[in-house]
Amino acid sequence: EFLRRRVERKQKEYEFMLAHRSRISEIGELISGINHQLRQPINATALVVSSTLDLSERDLLDKPTLENNLKLCQKSINLMDKTIGIFRNFYRCSETVTEFSLLDCIKSVLHVNYIELTKSNINIEMDEKSFEDIRVISIENFVQQILLVLIQNAKESLNALDLQGKEAFHKKMIHIVVTLEYGKVIIDISDWGGGISKEVQETLFSEFKISKKYQGSGIGLYFAKKLAKEKLLGDLVLYNASSPTTFRLIFPQYISKKE
């Protein structure tokens, strides 16, 4: 009994270190993303302010122009505030069960990945109207964590392809489908990358799987599945291995709020 408890304690410590390593890796990518996300509105605001000051110095600044420029600055500031808010909340280790919009949840994940996806010329295909009214009572933070892993994996798979022109436009796409069946939320994340071989499938969700990515931790899917099963009371599975590669996240639409 003593040895069993000791092994369990060591296993929990090991999983904690793996989770920390995985999160640090993802935070590094998101910090790069927020740097690019904020650069555009900051530059736009600086340009508007510079233009306003120039007009003022030459006595050419009228009231309509001033009001318009202030509105442009306000728009940029609101965009920065939204971006910072999303990033601030994204890695709070909260296990609070709340009610939230599934569409807003997914769009937040896409927002923090927008720059990286744009740089890679990857398009997102998603029918927002098909699930815009779906509300969920669950742990939003963990849903976002899992979706982040799946989207980043899809991005890496598509980046490995050597595509040009129309072929790149049609294939460099991540397809997101959301359905609701018998009280279960089903989210499919699909990409037309290189697919997953049978050998890799055997250890796909294993903590010992080695990533093919340069300096990749290879543990993202392991913890994504662990979160899906233990925290969301659902599951994460490989639904289709190739053409397209599809991962399916399944979890109850409503889970009981903790007192």
Short mmCIF file of C-alpha atoms in Angstrom, two decimals:
data_model
loop_
_atom_site.label_atom_id
_atom_site.label_comp_id
_atom_site.label_asym_id
_atom_site.label_seq_id
_atom_site.Cartn_x
_atom_site.Cartn_y
_atom_site.Cartn_z
CA GLU A 1 0.00 0.00 0.00
CA PHE A 2 2.89 2.32 0.82
CA LEU A 3 4.55 1.62 -2.54
CA ARG A 4 1.28 2.05 -4.40
CA ARG A 5 0.67 5.46 -2.83
CA ARG A 6 4.24 6.46 -3.54
CA VAL A 7 3.91 5.52 -7.21
CA GLU A 8 0.61 7.43 -7.48
CA ARG A 9 2.19 10.51 -5.91
CA LYS A 10 5.16 10.35 -8.29
CA GLN A 11 2.82 9.92 -11.25
CA LYS A 12 0.83 13.01 -10.25
CA GLU A 13 4.05 15.00 -9.88
CA TYR A 14 5.20 13.82 -13.30
CA GLU A 15 1.88 14.74 -14.93
CA PHE A 16 2.00 18.16 -13.28
CA MET A 17 5.46 18.81 -14.75
CA LEU A 18 4.31 17.64 -18.19
CA ALA A 19 1.25 19.88 -18.01
CA HIS A 20 3.42 22.83 -17.01
CA ARG A 21 5.82 22.17 -19.89
CA SER A 22 2.96 21.92 -22.36
CA ARG A 23 1.38 25.15 -21.12
CA ILE A 24 4.67 27.08 -21.23
CA SER A 25 5.14 25.98 -24.85
CA GLU A 26 1.64 27.19 -25.79
CA ILE A 27 2.05 30.45 -23.90
CA GLY A 28 5.21 31.14 -25.90
CA GLU A 29 3.26 30.87 -29.15
CA LEU A 30 0.44 33.05 -27.81
CA ILE A 31 2.84 35.76 -26.64
CA SER A 32 4.12 35.94 -30.21
CA GLY A 33 0.52 36.16 -31.35
CA ILE A 34 -0.45 38.99 -28.99
CA ASN A 35 2.64 40.92 -30.10
CA HIS A 36 1.38 40.87 -33.69
CA GLN A 37 -2.25 41.38 -32.69
CA LEU A 38 -1.47 44.62 -30.85
CA ARG A 39 0.99 46.02 -33.35
CA GLN A 40 -1.62 46.92 -35.97
CA PRO A 41 -4.03 48.93 -33.73
CA ILE A 42 -1.09 50.65 -32.00
CA ASN A 43 0.39 51.73 -35.35
CA ALA A 44 -3.04 52.84 -36.56
CA THR A 45 -3.60 54.92 -33.41
CA ALA A 46 -0.15 56.50 -33.68
CA LEU A 47 -0.79 57.39 -37.32
CA VAL A 48 -4.16 59.02 -36.54
CA VAL A 49 -2.71 61.00 -33.61
CA SER A 50 0.23 62.15 -35.75
CA SER A 51 -2.12 63.24 -38.53
CA THR A 52 -4.37 65.09 -36.08
CA LEU A 53 -1.44 66.96 -34.55
CA ASP A 54 -0.15 67.90 -38.00
CA LEU A 55 -3.53 69.32 -39.03
CA SER A 56 -3.80 71.18 -35.74
CA GLU A 57 -0.38 72.80 -36.15
CA ARG A 58 -1.37 74.05 -39.62
CA ASP A 59 -4.77 75.29 -38.37
CA LEU A 60 -6.55 72.87 -40.70
CA LEU A 61 -8.22 70.76 -38.06
CA ASP A 62 -11.99 71.14 -38.11
CA LYS A 63 -14.49 69.63 -35.69
CA PRO A 64 -15.77 66.79 -37.98
CA THR A 65 -12.20 65.66 -38.72
CA LEU A 66 -11.31 65.73 -35.02
CA GLU A 67 -14.39 63.71 -34.08
CA ASN A 68 -13.71 61.17 -36.84
CA ASN A 69 -10.09 60.75 -35.77
CA LEU A 70 -11.11 60.33 -32.13
CA LYS A 71 -13.58 57.63 -33.16
CA LEU A 72 -10.81 55.82 -35.08
CA CYS A 73 -8.58 55.96 -32.00
CA GLN A 74 -11.41 54.68 -29.82
CA LYS A 75 -12.00 51.79 -32.22
CA SER A 76 -8.31 50.80 -32.08
CA ILE A 77 -8.25 51.05 -28.27
CA ASN A 78 -11.36 48.87 -28.00
CA LEU A 79 -9.71 46.27 -30.24
CA MET A 80 -6.59 46.26 -28.05
CA ASP A 81 -8.71 45.99 -24.91
CA LYS A 82 -10.60 43.02 -26.36
CA THR A 83 -7.37 41.28 -27.37
CA ILE A 84 -5.74 41.78 -23.97
CA GLY A 85 -8.91 40.60 -22.22
CA ILE A 86 -9.01 37.39 -24.23
CA PHE A 87 -5.35 36.62 -23.59
CA ARG A 88 -5.66 37.47 -19.88
CA ASN A 89 -8.58 35.10 -19.39
CA PHE A 90 -7.22 32.39 -21.66
CA TYR A 91 -4.74 30.91 -19.20
CA ARG A 92 -6.56 31.38 -15.95
CA CYS A 93 -6.58 27.96 -14.31
CA SER A 94 -10.24 28.26 -13.44
CA GLU A 95 -12.41 25.17 -13.04
CA THR A 96 -15.57 27.20 -12.47
CA VAL A 97 -18.62 25.86 -14.26
CA THR A 98 -20.35 28.75 -16.06
CA GLU A 99 -22.87 29.35 -18.80
CA PHE A 100 -21.37 30.67 -22.04
CA SER A 101 -21.96 31.01 -25.77
CA LEU A 102 -20.25 28.22 -27.70
CA LEU A 103 -19.76 30.50 -30.71
CA ASP A 104 -18.03 33.19 -28.62
CA CYS A 105 -15.86 30.52 -27.01
CA ILE A 106 -14.63 29.23 -30.38
CA LYS A 107 -14.20 32.73 -31.81
CA SER A 108 -11.97 33.66 -28.86
CA VAL A 109 -9.67 30.74 -29.67
CA LEU A 110 -9.58 31.76 -33.34
CA HIS A 111 -8.88 35.36 -32.33
CA VAL A 112 -5.68 34.48 -30.46
CA ASN A 113 -4.56 32.36 -33.42
CA TYR A 114 -5.57 34.86 -36.11
CA ILE A 115 -2.11 36.28 -36.88
CA GLU A 116 -0.37 32.89 -36.99
CA LEU A 117 -3.07 31.44 -39.25
CA THR A 118 -2.93 34.49 -41.53
CA LYS A 119 0.86 34.30 -41.80
CA SER A 120 0.51 30.66 -42.88
CA ASN A 121 -2.29 31.53 -45.37
CA ILE A 122 -4.64 29.14 -43.58
CA ASN A 123 -8.37 29.83 -43.83
CA ILE A 124 -11.02 28.86 -41.28
CA GLU A 125 -14.29 27.49 -42.59
CA MET A 126 -17.12 27.52 -40.05
CA ASP A 127 -20.89 27.89 -40.36
CA GLU A 128 -21.52 30.26 -37.44
CA LYS A 129 -25.28 30.41 -37.98
CA SER A 130 -25.64 26.67 -37.43
CA PHE A 131 -24.74 26.98 -33.74
CA GLU A 132 -24.90 30.68 -32.87
CA ASP A 133 -27.74 30.05 -30.40
CA ILE A 134 -26.12 27.13 -28.57
CA ARG A 135 -25.30 27.92 -24.96
CA VAL A 136 -23.32 25.58 -22.75
CA ILE A 137 -22.95 25.09 -19.01
CA SER A 138 -19.42 23.76 -18.62
CA ILE A 139 -15.82 24.86 -17.97
CA GLU A 140 -15.08 27.30 -20.79
CA ASN A 141 -11.38 27.52 -20.00
CA PHE A 142 -10.84 23.80 -20.63
CA VAL A 143 -12.93 23.80 -23.82
CA GLN A 144 -10.66 26.57 -25.15
CA GLN A 145 -7.50 24.74 -24.06
CA ILE A 146 -8.50 21.65 -26.04
CA LEU A 147 -9.56 23.60 -29.13
CA LEU A 148 -6.26 25.50 -29.03
CA VAL A 149 -4.29 22.24 -29.13
CA LEU A 150 -6.38 20.91 -32.04
CA ILE A 151 -6.11 24.10 -34.10
CA GLN A 152 -2.37 24.38 -33.53
CA ASN A 153 -1.89 20.74 -34.56
CA ALA A 154 -3.95 21.33 -37.71
CA LYS A 155 -1.87 24.43 -38.47
CA GLU A 156 1.40 22.49 -38.12
CA SER A 157 0.08 19.73 -40.37
CA LEU A 158 -0.91 22.21 -43.10
CA ASN A 159 2.38 24.13 -42.80
CA ALA A 160 4.23 20.90 -43.58
CA LEU A 161 2.60 20.80 -47.02
CA ASP A 162 4.35 22.32 -50.02
CA LEU A 163 1.36 23.86 -51.82
CA GLN A 164 1.10 26.78 -54.20
CA GLY A 165 -1.65 28.76 -55.93
CA LYS A 166 -5.18 27.36 -56.12
CA GLU A 167 -4.16 24.07 -54.52
CA ALA A 168 -2.93 25.93 -51.43
CA PHE A 169 -6.13 27.99 -51.29
CA HIS A 170 -8.36 24.90 -51.34
CA LYS A 171 -6.26 22.63 -49.11
CA LYS A 172 -4.81 25.04 -46.53
CA MET A 173 -8.06 25.19 -44.64
CA ILE A 174 -9.27 24.19 -41.19
CA HIS A 175 -12.90 23.15 -41.14
CA ILE A 176 -14.87 23.46 -37.87
CA VAL A 177 -18.27 21.77 -37.55
CA VAL A 178 -20.40 22.00 -34.41
CA THR A 179 -23.46 19.82 -33.80
CA LEU A 180 -25.71 19.06 -30.87
CA GLU A 181 -26.96 15.49 -30.42
CA TYR A 182 -28.85 14.04 -27.44
CA GLY A 183 -27.52 16.67 -25.04
CA LYS A 184 -23.93 16.28 -26.25
CA VAL A 185 -21.87 18.98 -27.95
CA ILE A 186 -19.78 17.62 -30.83
CA ILE A 187 -16.98 19.75 -32.29
CA ASP A 188 -15.08 18.39 -35.30
CA ILE A 189 -11.76 20.04 -36.27
CA SER A 190 -10.63 18.90 -39.75
CA ASP A 191 -7.61 19.64 -41.95
CA TRP A 192 -6.35 18.37 -45.28
CA GLY A 193 -2.75 17.95 -44.19
CA GLY A 194 -0.56 14.87 -44.38
CA GLY A 195 -2.82 12.64 -42.29
CA ILE A 196 -1.86 10.31 -39.44
CA SER A 197 -0.24 6.92 -40.05
CA LYS A 198 -1.37 3.73 -38.31
CA GLU A 199 1.88 3.61 -36.32
CA VAL A 200 1.32 7.11 -34.94
CA GLN A 201 -2.35 6.42 -34.20
CA GLU A 202 -1.38 3.75 -31.67
CA THR A 203 0.40 6.28 -29.44
CA LEU A 204 -1.43 9.44 -30.50
CA PHE A 205 -2.85 10.21 -27.06
CA SER A 206 0.03 8.74 -25.10
CA GLU A 207 2.09 10.89 -22.75
CA PHE A 208 5.20 9.23 -24.17
CA LYS A 209 4.48 10.17 -27.79
CA ILE A 210 7.33 12.14 -29.35
CA SER A 211 6.29 15.09 -31.50
CA LYS A 212 7.61 15.39 -35.05
CA LYS A 213 7.71 19.18 -34.65
CA TYR A 214 11.03 20.85 -33.93
CA GLN A 215 11.40 21.03 -30.15
CA GLY A 216 7.75 19.94 -29.85
CA SER A 217 6.66 18.56 -26.50
CA GLY A 218 4.43 15.89 -28.06
CA ILE A 219 2.09 15.96 -25.07
CA GLY A 220 -0.60 18.38 -26.23
CA LEU A 221 -3.07 15.70 -27.32
CA TYR A 222 -2.42 13.64 -24.19
CA PHE A 223 -3.51 16.46 -21.91
CA ALA A 224 -6.30 17.56 -24.25
CA LYS A 225 -7.85 14.09 -23.96
CA LYS A 226 -7.23 14.06 -20.21
CA LEU A 227 -9.04 17.40 -19.82
CA ALA A 228 -11.91 16.23 -22.03
CA LYS A 229 -12.48 13.08 -19.99
CA GLU A 230 -11.74 14.22 -16.44
CA LYS A 231 -12.87 17.86 -16.47
CA LEU A 232 -15.52 18.07 -19.20
CA LEU A 233 -16.87 14.53 -18.63
CA GLY A 234 -16.53 13.88 -22.36
CA ASP A 235 -13.85 12.58 -24.70
CA LEU A 236 -11.45 13.51 -27.49
CA VAL A 237 -11.01 11.01 -30.33
CA LEU A 238 -9.41 10.73 -33.75
CA TYR A 239 -12.54 10.51 -35.89
CA ASN A 240 -10.78 10.26 -39.27
CA ALA A 241 -7.09 9.72 -39.98
CA SER A 242 -6.75 11.39 -43.40
CA SER A 243 -8.51 13.28 -46.20
CA PRO A 244 -9.43 15.03 -43.99
CA THR A 245 -7.81 14.40 -40.62
CA THR A 246 -10.59 14.99 -38.10
CA PHE A 247 -10.43 15.20 -34.32
CA ARG A 248 -13.74 15.10 -32.47
CA LEU A 249 -14.35 16.71 -29.09
CA ILE A 250 -17.49 15.49 -27.32
CA PHE A 251 -18.82 16.79 -24.02
CA PRO A 252 -22.20 17.30 -22.29
CA GLN A 253 -24.00 20.55 -23.06
CA TYR A 254 -24.84 20.92 -19.39
CA ILE A 255 -22.87 19.75 -16.38
CA SER A 256 -23.74 20.48 -12.76
CA LYS A 257 -22.31 23.61 -11.25
CA LYS A 258 -20.05 22.99 -8.25
CA GLU A 259 -21.29 24.45 -5.00
#
